Tab-separated table of C-alpha atoms in Angstrom:
chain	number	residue	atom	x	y	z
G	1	UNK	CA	68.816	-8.686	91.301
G	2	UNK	CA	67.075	-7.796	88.458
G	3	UNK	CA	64.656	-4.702	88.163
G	4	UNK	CA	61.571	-5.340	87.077
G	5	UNK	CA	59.789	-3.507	84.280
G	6	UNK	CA	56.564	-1.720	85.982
G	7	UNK	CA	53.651	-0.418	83.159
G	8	UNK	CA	51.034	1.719	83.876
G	9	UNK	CA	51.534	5.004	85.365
G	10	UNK	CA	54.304	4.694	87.761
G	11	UNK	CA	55.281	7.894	89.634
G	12	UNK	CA	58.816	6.611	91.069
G	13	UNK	CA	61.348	3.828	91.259
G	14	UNK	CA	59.285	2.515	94.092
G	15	UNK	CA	55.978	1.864	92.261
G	16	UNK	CA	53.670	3.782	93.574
G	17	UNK	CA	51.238	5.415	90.205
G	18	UNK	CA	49.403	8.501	90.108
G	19	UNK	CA	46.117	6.449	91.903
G	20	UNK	CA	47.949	5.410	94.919
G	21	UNK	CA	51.150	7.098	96.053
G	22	UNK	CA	51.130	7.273	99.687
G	23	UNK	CA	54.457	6.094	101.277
G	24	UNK	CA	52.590	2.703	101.485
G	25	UNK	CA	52.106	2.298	98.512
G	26	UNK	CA	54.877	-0.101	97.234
G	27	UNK	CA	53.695	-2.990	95.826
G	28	UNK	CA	53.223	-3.868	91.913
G	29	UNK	CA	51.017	-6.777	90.843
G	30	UNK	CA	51.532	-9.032	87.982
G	31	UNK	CA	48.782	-9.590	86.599
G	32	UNK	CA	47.486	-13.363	85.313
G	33	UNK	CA	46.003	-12.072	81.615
G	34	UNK	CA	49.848	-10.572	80.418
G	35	UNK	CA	52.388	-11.790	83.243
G	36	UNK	CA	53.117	-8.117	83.487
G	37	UNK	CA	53.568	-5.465	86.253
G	38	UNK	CA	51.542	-2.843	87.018
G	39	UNK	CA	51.240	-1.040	90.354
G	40	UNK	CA	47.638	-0.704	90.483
G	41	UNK	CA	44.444	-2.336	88.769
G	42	UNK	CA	43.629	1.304	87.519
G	43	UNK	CA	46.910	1.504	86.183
G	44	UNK	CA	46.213	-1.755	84.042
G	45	UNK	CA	42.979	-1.005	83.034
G	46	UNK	CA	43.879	2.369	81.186
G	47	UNK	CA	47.154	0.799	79.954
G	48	UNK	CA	46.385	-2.534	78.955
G	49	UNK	CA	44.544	-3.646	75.785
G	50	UNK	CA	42.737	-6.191	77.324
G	51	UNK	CA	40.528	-6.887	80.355
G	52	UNK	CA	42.595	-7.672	83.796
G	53	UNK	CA	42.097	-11.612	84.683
G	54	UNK	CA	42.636	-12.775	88.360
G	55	UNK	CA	44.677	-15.161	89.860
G	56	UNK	CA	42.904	-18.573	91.171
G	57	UNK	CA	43.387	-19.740	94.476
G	58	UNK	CA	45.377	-23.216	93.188
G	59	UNK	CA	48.057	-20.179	91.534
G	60	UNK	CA	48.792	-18.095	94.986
G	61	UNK	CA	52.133	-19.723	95.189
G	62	UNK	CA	53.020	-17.746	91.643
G	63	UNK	CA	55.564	-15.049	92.737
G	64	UNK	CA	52.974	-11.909	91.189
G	65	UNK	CA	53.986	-9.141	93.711
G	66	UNK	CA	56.544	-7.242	93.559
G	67	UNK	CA	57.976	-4.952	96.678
G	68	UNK	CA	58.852	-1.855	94.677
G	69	UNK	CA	61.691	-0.803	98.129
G	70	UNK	CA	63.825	-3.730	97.076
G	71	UNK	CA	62.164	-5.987	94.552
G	72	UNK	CA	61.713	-8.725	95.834
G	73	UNK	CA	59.405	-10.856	94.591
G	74	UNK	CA	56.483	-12.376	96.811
G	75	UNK	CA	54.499	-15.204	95.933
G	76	UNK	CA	50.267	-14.170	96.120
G	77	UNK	CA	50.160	-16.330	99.456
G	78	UNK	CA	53.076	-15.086	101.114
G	79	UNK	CA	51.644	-10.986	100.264
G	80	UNK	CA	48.602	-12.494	101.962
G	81	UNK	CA	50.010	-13.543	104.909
G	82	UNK	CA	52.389	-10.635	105.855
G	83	UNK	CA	52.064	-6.533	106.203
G	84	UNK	CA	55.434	-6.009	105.142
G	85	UNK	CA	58.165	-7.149	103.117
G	86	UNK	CA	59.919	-9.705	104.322
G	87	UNK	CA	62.820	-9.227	102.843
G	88	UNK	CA	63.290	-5.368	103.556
G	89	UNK	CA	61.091	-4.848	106.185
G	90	UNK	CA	59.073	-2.101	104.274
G	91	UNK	CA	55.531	-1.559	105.198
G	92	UNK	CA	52.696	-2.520	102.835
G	93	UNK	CA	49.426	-0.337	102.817
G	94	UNK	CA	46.726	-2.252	104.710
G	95	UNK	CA	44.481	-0.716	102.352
G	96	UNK	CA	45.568	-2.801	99.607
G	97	UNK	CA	43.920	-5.839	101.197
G	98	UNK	CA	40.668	-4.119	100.854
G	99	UNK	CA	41.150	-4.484	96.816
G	100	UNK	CA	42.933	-7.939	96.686
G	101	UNK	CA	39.611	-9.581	94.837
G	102	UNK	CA	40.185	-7.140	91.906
G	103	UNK	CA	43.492	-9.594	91.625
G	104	UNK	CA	43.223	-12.788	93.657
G	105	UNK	CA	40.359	-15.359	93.686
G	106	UNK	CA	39.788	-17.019	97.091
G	107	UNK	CA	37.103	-19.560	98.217
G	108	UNK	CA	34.809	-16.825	99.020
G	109	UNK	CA	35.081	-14.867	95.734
C-alpha cells in the first residue's frame, strides 16, 4: 500500500491539520484543481497557489478521499454513502458532511 503524500498543515500520520483534529477527523480530500491531498479546504486554501475547484457530480466515482487510519482510498460516492471506512472500520466525523459542497458538486449545488 502506498502512503499518500498529504499537503497542507497536517498534524499526524492520520491527517487530521491544525483546523480539524478531533479523533474524527481522518479523512484527506484530493482536490479536482491539483489532484493533490489535503486534509481540509482551509488547509488548501493557505497552501495552494491557486483557487480550490470542486468535483462534478458525473466525477464522484474518482477515488479523491483518502482514510488517513489505513489509506485506503474511497471513491467521492462511496465517502457519501458510508460513516466509516469500509475498509478499517474507522469512524468519519459526521461533521464533514456539513462542508462536502466546499468539494463535491451535487444536483442541488
Amino acid at each position: 500500500m502506498m502512503v499518500q503524500r498529504i499537503l497542507g498543515s497536517p498534524v499526524d500520520d492520520q491527517t487530521r491539520c491544525i483546523h480539524y483534529r478531533t479523533p474524527l477527523d481522518v479523512v484527506a480530500i484530493k482536490f479536482r484543481c491539483c489532484r493533490q491531498y489535503y486534509p481540509c479546504h482551509l488547509c488548501h486554501e493557505e497552501s495552494a497557489e491557486h483557487a480550490a475547484v470542486m468535483w462534478p457530480a458525473d466525477e464522484h466515482d474518482a477515488a479523491a478521499v483518502l482514510c488517513g487510519v489505513c489509506q485506503t482510498e474511497l471513491s467521492i460516492r462511496s465517502y457519501l454513502e458510508v460513516d466509516g471506512c469500509p475498509r478499517c472500520g474507522a469512524p468519519f466525523n459526521p461533521g464533514c458532511r456539513l462542508h462536502s459542497y466546499l468539494y463535491f458538486t451535487t444536483e442541488t449545488h
